[in-house]
PDB file of C-alpha atoms in Angstrom:
ATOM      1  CA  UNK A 939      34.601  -2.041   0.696  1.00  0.00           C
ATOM      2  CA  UNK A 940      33.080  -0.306  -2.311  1.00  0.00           C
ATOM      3  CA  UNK A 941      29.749   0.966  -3.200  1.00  0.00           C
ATOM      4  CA  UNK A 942      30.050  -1.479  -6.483  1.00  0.00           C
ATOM      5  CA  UNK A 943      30.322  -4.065  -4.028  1.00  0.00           C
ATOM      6  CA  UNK A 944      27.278  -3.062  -2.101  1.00  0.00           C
ATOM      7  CA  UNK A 945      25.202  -2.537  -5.114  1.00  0.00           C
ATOM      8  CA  UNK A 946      26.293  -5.997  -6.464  1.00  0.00           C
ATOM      9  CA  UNK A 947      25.067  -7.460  -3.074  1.00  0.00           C
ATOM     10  CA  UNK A 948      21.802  -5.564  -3.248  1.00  0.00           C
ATOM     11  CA  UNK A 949      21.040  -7.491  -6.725  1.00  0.00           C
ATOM     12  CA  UNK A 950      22.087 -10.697  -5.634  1.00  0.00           C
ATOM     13  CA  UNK A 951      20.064 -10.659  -2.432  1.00  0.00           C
ATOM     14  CA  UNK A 952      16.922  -8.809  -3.985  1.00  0.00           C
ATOM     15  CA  UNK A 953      16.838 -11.861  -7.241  1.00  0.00           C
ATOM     16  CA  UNK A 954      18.755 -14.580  -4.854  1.00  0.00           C
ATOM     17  CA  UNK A 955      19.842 -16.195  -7.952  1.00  0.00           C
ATOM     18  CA  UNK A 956      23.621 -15.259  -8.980  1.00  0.00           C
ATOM     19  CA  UNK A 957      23.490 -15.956 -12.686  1.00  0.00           C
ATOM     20  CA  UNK A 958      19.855 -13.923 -12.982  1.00  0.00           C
ATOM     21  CA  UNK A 959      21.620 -11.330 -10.926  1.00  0.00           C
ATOM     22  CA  UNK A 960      25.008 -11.006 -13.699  1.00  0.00           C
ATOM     23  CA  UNK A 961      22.148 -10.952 -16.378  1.00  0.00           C
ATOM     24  CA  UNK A 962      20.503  -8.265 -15.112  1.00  0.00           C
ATOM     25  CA  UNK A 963      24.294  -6.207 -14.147  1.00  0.00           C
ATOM     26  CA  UNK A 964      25.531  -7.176 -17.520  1.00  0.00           C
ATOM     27  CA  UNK A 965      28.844  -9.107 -16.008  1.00  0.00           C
ATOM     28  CA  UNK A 966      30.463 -12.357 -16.344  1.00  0.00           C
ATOM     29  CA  UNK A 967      28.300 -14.666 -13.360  1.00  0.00           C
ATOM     30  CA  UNK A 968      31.974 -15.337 -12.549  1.00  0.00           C
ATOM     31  CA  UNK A 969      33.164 -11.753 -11.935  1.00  0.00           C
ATOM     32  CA  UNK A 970      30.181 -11.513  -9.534  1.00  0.00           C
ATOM     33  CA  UNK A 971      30.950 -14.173  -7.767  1.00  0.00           C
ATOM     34  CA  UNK A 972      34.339 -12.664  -6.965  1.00  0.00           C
ATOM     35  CA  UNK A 973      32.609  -9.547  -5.793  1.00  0.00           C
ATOM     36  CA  UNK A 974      30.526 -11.136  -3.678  1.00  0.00           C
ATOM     37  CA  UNK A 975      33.575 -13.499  -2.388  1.00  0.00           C
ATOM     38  CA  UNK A 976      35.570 -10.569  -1.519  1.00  0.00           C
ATOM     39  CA  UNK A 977      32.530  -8.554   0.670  1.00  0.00           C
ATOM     40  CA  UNK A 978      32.145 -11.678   2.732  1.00  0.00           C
ATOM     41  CA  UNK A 979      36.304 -11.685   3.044  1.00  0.00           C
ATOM     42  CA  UNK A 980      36.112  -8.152   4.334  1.00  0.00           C
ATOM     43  CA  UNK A 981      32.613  -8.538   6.431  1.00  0.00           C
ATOM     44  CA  UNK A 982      34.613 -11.762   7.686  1.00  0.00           C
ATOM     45  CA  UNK A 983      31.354 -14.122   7.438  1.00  0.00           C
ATOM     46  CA  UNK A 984      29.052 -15.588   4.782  1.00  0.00           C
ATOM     47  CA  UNK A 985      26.345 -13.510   3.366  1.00  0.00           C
ATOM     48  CA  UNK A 986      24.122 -16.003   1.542  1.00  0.00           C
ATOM     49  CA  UNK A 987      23.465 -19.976   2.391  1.00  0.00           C
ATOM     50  CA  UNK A 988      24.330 -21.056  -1.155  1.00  0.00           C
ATOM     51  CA  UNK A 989      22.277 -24.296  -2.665  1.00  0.00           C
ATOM     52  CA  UNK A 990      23.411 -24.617  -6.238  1.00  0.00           C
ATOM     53  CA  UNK A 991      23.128 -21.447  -8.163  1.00  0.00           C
ATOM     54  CA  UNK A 992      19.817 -20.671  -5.698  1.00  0.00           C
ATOM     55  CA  UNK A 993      21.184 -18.139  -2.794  1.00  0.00           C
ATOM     56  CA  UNK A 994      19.731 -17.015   0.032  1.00  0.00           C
ATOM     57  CA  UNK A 995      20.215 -14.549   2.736  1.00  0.00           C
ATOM     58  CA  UNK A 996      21.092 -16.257   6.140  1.00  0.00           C
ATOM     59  CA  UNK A 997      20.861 -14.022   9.344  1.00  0.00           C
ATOM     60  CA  UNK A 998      24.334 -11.835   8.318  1.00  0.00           C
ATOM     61  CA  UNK A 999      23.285 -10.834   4.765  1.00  0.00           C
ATOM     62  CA  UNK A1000      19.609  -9.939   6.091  1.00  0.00           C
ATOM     63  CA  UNK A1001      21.145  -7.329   8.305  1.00  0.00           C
ATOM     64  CA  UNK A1002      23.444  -6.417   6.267  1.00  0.00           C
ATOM     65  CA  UNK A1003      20.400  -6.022   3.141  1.00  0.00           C
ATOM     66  CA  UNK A1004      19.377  -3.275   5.518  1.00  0.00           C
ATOM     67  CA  UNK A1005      22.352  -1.680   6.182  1.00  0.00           C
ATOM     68  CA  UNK A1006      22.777  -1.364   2.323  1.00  0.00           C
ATOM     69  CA  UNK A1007      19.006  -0.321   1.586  1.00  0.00           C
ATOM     70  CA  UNK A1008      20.065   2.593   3.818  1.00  0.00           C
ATOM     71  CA  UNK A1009      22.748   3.622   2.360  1.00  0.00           C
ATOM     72  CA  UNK A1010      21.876   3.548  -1.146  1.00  0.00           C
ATOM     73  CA  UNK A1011      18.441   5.838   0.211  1.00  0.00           C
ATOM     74  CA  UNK A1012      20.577   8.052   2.113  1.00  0.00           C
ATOM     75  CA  UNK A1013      23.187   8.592  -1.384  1.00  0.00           C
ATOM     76  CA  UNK A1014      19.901   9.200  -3.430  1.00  0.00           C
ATOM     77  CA  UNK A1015      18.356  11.602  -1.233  1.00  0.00           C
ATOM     78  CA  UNK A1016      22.059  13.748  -0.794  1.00  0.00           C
ATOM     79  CA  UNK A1017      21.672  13.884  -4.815  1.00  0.00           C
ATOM     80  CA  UNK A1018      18.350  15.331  -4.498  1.00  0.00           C
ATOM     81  CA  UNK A1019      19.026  17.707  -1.468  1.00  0.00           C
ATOM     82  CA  UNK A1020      22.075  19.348  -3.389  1.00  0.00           C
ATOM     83  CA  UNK A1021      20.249  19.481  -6.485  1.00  0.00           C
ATOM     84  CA  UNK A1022      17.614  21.410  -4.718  1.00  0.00           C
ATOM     85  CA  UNK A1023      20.343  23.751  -3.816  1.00  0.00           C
ATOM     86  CA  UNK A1024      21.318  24.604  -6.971  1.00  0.00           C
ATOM     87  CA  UNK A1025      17.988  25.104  -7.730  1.00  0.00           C
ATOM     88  CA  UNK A1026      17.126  21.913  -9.690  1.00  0.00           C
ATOM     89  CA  UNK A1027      14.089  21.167  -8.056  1.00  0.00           C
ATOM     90  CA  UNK A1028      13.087  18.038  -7.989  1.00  0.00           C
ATOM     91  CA  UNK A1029       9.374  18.289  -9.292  1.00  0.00           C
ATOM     92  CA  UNK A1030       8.132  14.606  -8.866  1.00  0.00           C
ATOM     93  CA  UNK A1031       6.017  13.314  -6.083  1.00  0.00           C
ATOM     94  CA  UNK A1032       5.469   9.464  -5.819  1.00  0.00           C
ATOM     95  CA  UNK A1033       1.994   7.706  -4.079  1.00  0.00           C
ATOM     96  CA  UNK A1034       1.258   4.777  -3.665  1.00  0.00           C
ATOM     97  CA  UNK A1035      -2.417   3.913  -2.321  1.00  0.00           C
ATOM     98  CA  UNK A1036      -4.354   1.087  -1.239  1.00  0.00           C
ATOM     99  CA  UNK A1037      -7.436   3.309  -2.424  1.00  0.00           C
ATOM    100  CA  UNK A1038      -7.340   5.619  -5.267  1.00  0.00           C
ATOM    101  CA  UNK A1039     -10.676   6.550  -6.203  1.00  0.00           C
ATOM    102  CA  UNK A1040      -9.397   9.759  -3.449  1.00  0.00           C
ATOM    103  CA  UNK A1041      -6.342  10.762  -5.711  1.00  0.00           C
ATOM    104  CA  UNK A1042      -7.999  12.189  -8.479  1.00  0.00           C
ATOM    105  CA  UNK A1043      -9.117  15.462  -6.915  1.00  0.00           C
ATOM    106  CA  UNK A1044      -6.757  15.692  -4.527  1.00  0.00           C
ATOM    107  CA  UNK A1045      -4.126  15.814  -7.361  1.00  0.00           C
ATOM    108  CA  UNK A1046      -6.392  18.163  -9.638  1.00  0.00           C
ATOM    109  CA  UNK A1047      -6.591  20.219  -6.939  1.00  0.00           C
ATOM    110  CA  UNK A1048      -2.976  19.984  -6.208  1.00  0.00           C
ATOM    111  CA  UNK A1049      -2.004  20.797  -9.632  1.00  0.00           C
ATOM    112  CA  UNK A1050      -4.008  23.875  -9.590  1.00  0.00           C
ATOM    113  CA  UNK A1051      -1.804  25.506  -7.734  1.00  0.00           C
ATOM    114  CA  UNK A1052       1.796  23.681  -8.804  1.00  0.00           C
ATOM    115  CA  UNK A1053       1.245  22.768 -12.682  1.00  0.00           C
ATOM    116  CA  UNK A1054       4.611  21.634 -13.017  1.00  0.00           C
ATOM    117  CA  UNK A1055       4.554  19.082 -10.630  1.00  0.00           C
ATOM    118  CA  UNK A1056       4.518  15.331 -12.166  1.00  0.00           C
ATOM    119  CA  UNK A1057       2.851  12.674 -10.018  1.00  0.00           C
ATOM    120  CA  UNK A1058       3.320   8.612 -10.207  1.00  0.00           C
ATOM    121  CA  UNK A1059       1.257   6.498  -8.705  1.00  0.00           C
ATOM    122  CA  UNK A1060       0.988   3.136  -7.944  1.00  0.00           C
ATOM    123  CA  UNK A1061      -2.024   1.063  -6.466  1.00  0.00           C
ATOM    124  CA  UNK A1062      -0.408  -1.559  -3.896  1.00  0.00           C
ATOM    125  CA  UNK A1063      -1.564  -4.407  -1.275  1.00  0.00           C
ATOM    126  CA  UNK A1064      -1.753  -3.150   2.382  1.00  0.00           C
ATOM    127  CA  UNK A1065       1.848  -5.311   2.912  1.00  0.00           C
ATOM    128  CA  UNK A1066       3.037  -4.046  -0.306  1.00  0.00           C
ATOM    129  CA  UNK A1067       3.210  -0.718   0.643  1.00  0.00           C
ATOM    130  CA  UNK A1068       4.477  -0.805   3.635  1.00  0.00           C
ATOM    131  CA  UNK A1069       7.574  -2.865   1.896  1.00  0.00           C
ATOM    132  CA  UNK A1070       7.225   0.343  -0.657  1.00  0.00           C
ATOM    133  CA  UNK A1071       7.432   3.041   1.809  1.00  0.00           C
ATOM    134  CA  UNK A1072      10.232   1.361   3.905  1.00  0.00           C
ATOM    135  CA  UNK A1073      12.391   0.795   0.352  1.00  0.00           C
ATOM    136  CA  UNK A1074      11.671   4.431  -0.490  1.00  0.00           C
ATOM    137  CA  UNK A1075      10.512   3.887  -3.757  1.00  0.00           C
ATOM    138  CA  UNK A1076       7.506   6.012  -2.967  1.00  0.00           C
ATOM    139  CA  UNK A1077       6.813   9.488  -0.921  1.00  0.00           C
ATOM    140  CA  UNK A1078       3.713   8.720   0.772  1.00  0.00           C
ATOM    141  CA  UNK A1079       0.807   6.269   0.732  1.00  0.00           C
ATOM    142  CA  UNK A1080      -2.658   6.549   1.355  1.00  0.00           C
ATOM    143  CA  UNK A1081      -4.465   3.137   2.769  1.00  0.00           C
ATOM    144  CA  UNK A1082      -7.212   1.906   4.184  1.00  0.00           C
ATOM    145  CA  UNK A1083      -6.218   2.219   7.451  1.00  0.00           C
ATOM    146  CA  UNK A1084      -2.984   4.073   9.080  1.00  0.00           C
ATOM    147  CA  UNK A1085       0.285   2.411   8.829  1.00  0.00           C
ATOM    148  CA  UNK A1086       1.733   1.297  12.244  1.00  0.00           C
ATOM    149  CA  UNK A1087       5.134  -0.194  11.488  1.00  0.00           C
ATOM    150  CA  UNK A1088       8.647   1.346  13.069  1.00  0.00           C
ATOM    151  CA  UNK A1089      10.134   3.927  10.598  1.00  0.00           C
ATOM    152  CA  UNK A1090       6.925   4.828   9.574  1.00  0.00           C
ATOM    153  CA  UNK A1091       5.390   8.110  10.181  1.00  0.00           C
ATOM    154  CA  UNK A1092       1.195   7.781   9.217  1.00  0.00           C
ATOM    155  CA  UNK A1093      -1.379   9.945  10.507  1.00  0.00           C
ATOM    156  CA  UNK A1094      -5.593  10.054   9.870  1.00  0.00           C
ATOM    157  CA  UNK A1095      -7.001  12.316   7.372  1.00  0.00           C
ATOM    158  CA  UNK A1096     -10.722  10.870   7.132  1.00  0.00           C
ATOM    159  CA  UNK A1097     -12.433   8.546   8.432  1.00  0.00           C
ATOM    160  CA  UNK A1098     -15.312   7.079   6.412  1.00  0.00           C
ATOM    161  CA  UNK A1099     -18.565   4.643   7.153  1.00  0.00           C
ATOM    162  CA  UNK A1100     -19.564   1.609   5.608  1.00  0.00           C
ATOM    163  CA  UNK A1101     -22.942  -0.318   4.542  1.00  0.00           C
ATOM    164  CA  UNK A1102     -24.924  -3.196   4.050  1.00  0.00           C
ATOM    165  CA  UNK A1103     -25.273  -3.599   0.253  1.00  0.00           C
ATOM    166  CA  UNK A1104     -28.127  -5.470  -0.850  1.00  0.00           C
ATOM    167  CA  UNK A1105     -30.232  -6.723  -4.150  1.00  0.00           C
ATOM    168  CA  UNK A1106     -33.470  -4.087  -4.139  1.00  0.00           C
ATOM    169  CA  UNK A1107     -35.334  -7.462  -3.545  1.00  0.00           C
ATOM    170  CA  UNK A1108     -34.329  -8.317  -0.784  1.00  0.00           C
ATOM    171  CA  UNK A1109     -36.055  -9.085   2.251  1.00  0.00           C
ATOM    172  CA  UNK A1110     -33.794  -6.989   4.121  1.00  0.00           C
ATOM    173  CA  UNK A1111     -34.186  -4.112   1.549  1.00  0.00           C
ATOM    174  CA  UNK A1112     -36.713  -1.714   3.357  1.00  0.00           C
ATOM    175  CA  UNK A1113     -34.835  -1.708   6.629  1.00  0.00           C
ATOM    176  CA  UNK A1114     -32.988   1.299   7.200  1.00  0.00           C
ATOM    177  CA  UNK A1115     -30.757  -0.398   9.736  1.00  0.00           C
ATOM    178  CA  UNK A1116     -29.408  -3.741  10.218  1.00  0.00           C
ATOM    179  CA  UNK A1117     -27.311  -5.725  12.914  1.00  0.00           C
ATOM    180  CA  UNK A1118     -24.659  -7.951  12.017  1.00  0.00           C
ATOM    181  CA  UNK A1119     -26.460 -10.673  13.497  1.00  0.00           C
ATOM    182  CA  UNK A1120     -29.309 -10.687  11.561  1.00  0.00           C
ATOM    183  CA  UNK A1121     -27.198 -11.409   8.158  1.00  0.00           C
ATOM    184  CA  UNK A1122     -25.275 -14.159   9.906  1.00  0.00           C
ATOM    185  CA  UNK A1123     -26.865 -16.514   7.426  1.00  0.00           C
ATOM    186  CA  UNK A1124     -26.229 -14.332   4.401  1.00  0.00           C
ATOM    187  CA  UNK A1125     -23.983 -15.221   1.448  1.00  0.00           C
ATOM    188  CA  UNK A1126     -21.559 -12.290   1.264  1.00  0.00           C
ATOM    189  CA  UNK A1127     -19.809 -10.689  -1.652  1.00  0.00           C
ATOM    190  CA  UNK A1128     -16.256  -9.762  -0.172  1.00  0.00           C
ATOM    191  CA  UNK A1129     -13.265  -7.379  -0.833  1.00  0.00           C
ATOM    192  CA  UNK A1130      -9.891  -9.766  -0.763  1.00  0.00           C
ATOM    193  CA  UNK A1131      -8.042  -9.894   2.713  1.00  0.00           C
ATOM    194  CA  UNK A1132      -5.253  -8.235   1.783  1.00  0.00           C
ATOM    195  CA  UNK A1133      -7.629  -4.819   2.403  1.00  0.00           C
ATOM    196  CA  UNK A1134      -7.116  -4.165   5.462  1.00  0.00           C
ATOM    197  CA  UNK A1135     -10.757  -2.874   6.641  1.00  0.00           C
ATOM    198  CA  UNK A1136     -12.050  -5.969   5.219  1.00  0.00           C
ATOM    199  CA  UNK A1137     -10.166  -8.156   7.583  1.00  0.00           C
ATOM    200  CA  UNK A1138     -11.472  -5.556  10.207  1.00  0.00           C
ATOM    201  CA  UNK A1139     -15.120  -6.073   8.836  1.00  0.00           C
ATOM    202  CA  UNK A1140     -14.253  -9.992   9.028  1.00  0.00           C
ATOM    203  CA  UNK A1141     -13.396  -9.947  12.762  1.00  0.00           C
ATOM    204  CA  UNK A1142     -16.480  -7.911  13.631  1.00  0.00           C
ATOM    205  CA  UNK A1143     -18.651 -10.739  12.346  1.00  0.00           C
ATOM    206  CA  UNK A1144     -16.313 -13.700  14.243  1.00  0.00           C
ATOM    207  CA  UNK A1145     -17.074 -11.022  17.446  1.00  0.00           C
ATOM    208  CA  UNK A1146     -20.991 -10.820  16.680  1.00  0.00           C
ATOM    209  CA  UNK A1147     -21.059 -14.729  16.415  1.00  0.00           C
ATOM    210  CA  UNK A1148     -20.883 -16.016  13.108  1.00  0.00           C
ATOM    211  CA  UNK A1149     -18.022 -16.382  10.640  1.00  0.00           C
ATOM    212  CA  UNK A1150     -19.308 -14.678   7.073  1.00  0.00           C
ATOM    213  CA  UNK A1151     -20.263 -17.371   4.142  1.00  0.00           C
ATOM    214  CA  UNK A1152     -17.590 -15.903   1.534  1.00  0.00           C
ATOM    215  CA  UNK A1153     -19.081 -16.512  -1.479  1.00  0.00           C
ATOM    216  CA  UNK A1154     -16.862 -14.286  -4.571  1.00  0.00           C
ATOM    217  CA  UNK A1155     -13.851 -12.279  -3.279  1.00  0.00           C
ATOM    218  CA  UNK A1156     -12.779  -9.259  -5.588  1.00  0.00           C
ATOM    219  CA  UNK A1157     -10.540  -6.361  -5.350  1.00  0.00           C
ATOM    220  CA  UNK A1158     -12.846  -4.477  -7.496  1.00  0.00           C
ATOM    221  CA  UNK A1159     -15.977  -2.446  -6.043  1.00  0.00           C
ATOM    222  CA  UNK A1160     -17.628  -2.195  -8.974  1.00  0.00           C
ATOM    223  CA  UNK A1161     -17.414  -6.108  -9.643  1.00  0.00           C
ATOM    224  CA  UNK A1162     -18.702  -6.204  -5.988  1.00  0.00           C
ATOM    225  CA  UNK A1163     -21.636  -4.050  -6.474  1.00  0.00           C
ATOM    226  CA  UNK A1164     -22.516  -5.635  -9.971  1.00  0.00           C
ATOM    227  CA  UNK A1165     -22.796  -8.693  -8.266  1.00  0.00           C
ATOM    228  CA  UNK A1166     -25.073  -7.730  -5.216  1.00  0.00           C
ATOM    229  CA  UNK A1167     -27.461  -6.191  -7.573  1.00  0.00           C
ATOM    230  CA  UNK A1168     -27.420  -8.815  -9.398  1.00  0.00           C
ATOM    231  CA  UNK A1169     -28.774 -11.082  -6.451  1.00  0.00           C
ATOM    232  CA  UNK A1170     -25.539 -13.142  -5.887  1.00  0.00           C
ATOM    233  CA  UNK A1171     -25.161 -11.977  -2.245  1.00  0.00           C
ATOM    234  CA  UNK A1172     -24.887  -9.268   0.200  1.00  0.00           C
ATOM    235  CA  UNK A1173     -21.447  -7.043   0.718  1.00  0.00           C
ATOM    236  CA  UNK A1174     -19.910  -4.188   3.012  1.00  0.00           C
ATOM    237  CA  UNK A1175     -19.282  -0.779   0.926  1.00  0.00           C
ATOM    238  CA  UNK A1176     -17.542   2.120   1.392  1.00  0.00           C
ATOM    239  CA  UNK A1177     -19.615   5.413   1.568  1.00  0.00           C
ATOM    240  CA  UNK A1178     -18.922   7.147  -1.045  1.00  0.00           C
ATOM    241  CA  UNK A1179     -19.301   4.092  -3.633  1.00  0.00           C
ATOM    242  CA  UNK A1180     -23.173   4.841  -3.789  1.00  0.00           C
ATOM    243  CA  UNK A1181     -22.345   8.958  -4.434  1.00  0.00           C
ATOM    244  CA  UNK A1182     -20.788   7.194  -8.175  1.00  0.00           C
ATOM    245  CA  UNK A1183     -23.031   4.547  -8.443  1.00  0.00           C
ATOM    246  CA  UNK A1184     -27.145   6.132  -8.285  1.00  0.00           C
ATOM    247  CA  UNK A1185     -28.613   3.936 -11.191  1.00  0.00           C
ATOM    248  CA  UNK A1186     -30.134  -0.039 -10.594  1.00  0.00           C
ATOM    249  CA  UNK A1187     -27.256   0.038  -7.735  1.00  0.00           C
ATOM    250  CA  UNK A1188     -27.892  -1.881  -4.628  1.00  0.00           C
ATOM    251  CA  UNK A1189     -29.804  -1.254  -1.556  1.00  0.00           C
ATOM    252  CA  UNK A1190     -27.384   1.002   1.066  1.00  0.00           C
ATOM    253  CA  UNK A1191     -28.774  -0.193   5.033  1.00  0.00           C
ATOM    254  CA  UNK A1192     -26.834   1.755   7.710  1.00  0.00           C
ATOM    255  CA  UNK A1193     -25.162  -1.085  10.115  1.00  0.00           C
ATOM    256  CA  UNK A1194     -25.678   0.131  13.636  1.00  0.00           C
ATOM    257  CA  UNK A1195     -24.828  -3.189  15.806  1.00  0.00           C
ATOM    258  CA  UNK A1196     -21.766  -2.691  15.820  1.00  0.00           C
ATOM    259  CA  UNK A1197     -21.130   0.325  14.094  1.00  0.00           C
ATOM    260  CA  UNK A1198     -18.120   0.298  11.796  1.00  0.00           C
ATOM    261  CA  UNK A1199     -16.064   3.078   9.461  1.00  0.00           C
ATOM    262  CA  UNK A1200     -12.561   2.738   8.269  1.00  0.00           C
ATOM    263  CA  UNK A1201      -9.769   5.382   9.007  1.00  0.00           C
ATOM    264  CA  UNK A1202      -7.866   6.506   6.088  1.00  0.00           C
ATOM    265  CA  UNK A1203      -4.333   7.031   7.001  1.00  0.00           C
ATOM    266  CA  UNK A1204      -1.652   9.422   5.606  1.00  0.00           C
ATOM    267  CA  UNK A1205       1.999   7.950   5.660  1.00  0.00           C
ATOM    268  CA  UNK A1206       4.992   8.557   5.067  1.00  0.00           C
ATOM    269  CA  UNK A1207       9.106   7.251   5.774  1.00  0.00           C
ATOM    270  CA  UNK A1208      10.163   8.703   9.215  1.00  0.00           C
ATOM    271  CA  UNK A1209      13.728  10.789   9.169  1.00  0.00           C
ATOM    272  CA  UNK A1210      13.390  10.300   5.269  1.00  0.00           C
ATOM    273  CA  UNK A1211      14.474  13.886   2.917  1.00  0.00           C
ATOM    274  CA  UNK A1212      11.398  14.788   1.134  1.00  0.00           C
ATOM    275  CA  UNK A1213      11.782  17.616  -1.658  1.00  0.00           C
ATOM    276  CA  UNK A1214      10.046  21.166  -1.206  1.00  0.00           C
ATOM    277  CA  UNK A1215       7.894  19.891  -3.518  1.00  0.00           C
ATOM    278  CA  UNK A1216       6.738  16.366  -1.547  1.00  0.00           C
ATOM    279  CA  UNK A1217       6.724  18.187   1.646  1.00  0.00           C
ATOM    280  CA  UNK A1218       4.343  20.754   0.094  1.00  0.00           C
ATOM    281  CA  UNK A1219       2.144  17.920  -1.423  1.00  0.00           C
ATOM    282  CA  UNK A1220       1.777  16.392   2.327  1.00  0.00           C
ATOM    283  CA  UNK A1221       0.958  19.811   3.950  1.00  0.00           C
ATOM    284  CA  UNK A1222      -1.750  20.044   1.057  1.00  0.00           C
ATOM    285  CA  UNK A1223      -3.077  16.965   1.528  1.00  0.00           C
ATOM    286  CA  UNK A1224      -3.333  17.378   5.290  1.00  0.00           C
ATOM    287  CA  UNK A1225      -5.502  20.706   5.017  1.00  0.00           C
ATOM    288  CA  UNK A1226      -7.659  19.058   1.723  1.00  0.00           C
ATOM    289  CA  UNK A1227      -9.039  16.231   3.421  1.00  0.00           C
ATOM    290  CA  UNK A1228      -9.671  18.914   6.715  1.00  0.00           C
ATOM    291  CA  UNK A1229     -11.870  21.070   4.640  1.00  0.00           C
ATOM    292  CA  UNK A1230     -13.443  17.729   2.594  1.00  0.00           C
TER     293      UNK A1230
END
């Protein structure tokens, strides 16, 4: 068995489609099929259940996929850790977040104190990262809500409240609290599921006896907040999104039956190499949100 092999098999299992997969390797579709032949001749059973030139895993390759995902990780982070001890630091740090409007000081801050340091980051569905962060593609996330998922390591840093948003009109508008039974009739104005707190937001409602009229469903909170002011409903906000947004922005009412805030979460890949450089990043981040 040969690492060639293996990374062959990672292509074809990742696309599931052989002659995509020699496209994308630059080889003859034939000479990967021979690859491929011969792992499953050593490995002794069939990787894929083969219809046409459309593959799939079957139970065997699936494992396998994860054997290889491994390996691959553990061969990229060697290459870092000895580079590190020749002193060629590695002097990238890749997020990904579910929220990033917290990112921007956190890495000015950061960079303050380590200029050379280059960040990437990427902006990801609650599932997505969690693929993300098990692939190793990225150092740590920051979501809506910790991560808890085996092989994930994800702790809180904040935790932060949210509100009833509503048009300055409205006949809720001079309350300064509000249960969630008295908007059971309200149109609402929603963040997509795949946000995590919002499906927590979602259940509180079922719990307090109503199931939310879902009018417009966004992943944008400034599309959200447009849209409340402009009388097309009522929505749940974050905090913080009324610190940004001070002029014509909607009414903020403090929900206090039941209370509700969201826990951001820290995480990262558990038994995973980070470089001096990551592992400083985390410590900072830890100790930022502390103080903030």
């Amino acid at each position: 068995m040969e690492l060639l092999q293996l990374k062959y098999f990672q292509k074809v299992a990742k696309i599931q489609h052989m002659t995509k997969a020699a496209q994308e390797l630059h080889i003859a579709q034939s000479s990967l099929s021979r690859t491929i032949s011969r792992l499953e001749e050593d490995l002794g059973v069939s990787l894929f259940e083969r219809k046409g030139r459309q593959i799939h895993l079957n139970m065997f390759g699936q494992r396998f996929l994860n054997r290889v995902e491994r390996i691959f990780t553990e061969l990229e982070e060697g290459t870092e850790e000895i580079a590190e001890l020749q002193g060629i630091e590695n002097k990238r740090v890749v997020v990904g977040a579910t929220i990033t409007r917290l990112l921007p000081d956190l890495f000015k801050e950061f960079l303050t104190v380590h200029p050379d340091v280059k960040f990437q980051l990427f902006q990801f569905s609650t599932t997505e990262i969690q693929e993300q962060i098990q692939q190793g593609t990225i150092d740590f996330c920051i979501s809506s809500s910790p991560i808890h998922q085996s092989g994930i390591v994800s702790i809180p840093i904040m935790t932060e409240e949210f509100f009833l948003a509503v048009p300055q009109n409205h006949y809720l508008a001079n309350r300064r609290t509000v249960k969630l039974s008295d908007i059971a009739e309200e149109s609402f104005i929603s963040l997509t599921m795949d946000y995590s707190f919002q499906e927590s937001i979602y259940s509180l409602c079922i719990r307090s006896g109503f199931k939310p009229k879902i009018m417009f469903e966004s992943n944008d909170l400034e599309v959200i907040g447009k849209l409340v002011t402009d009388g097309f409903g009522v929505a749940f906000m974050p905090a913080y999104w009324w610190k940004e947004n001070k002029v014509n922005s909607p009414v903020k009412i403090r929900i206090d039956s039941p209370y509700y805030q969201r826990i951001i979460g820290l995480s990262w890949k558990e038994r995973c190499y980070l470089s001096n450089v990551a592992s400083d990043f985390r410590e900072f981040t830890i100790q930022y949100f502390s103080h903030n």
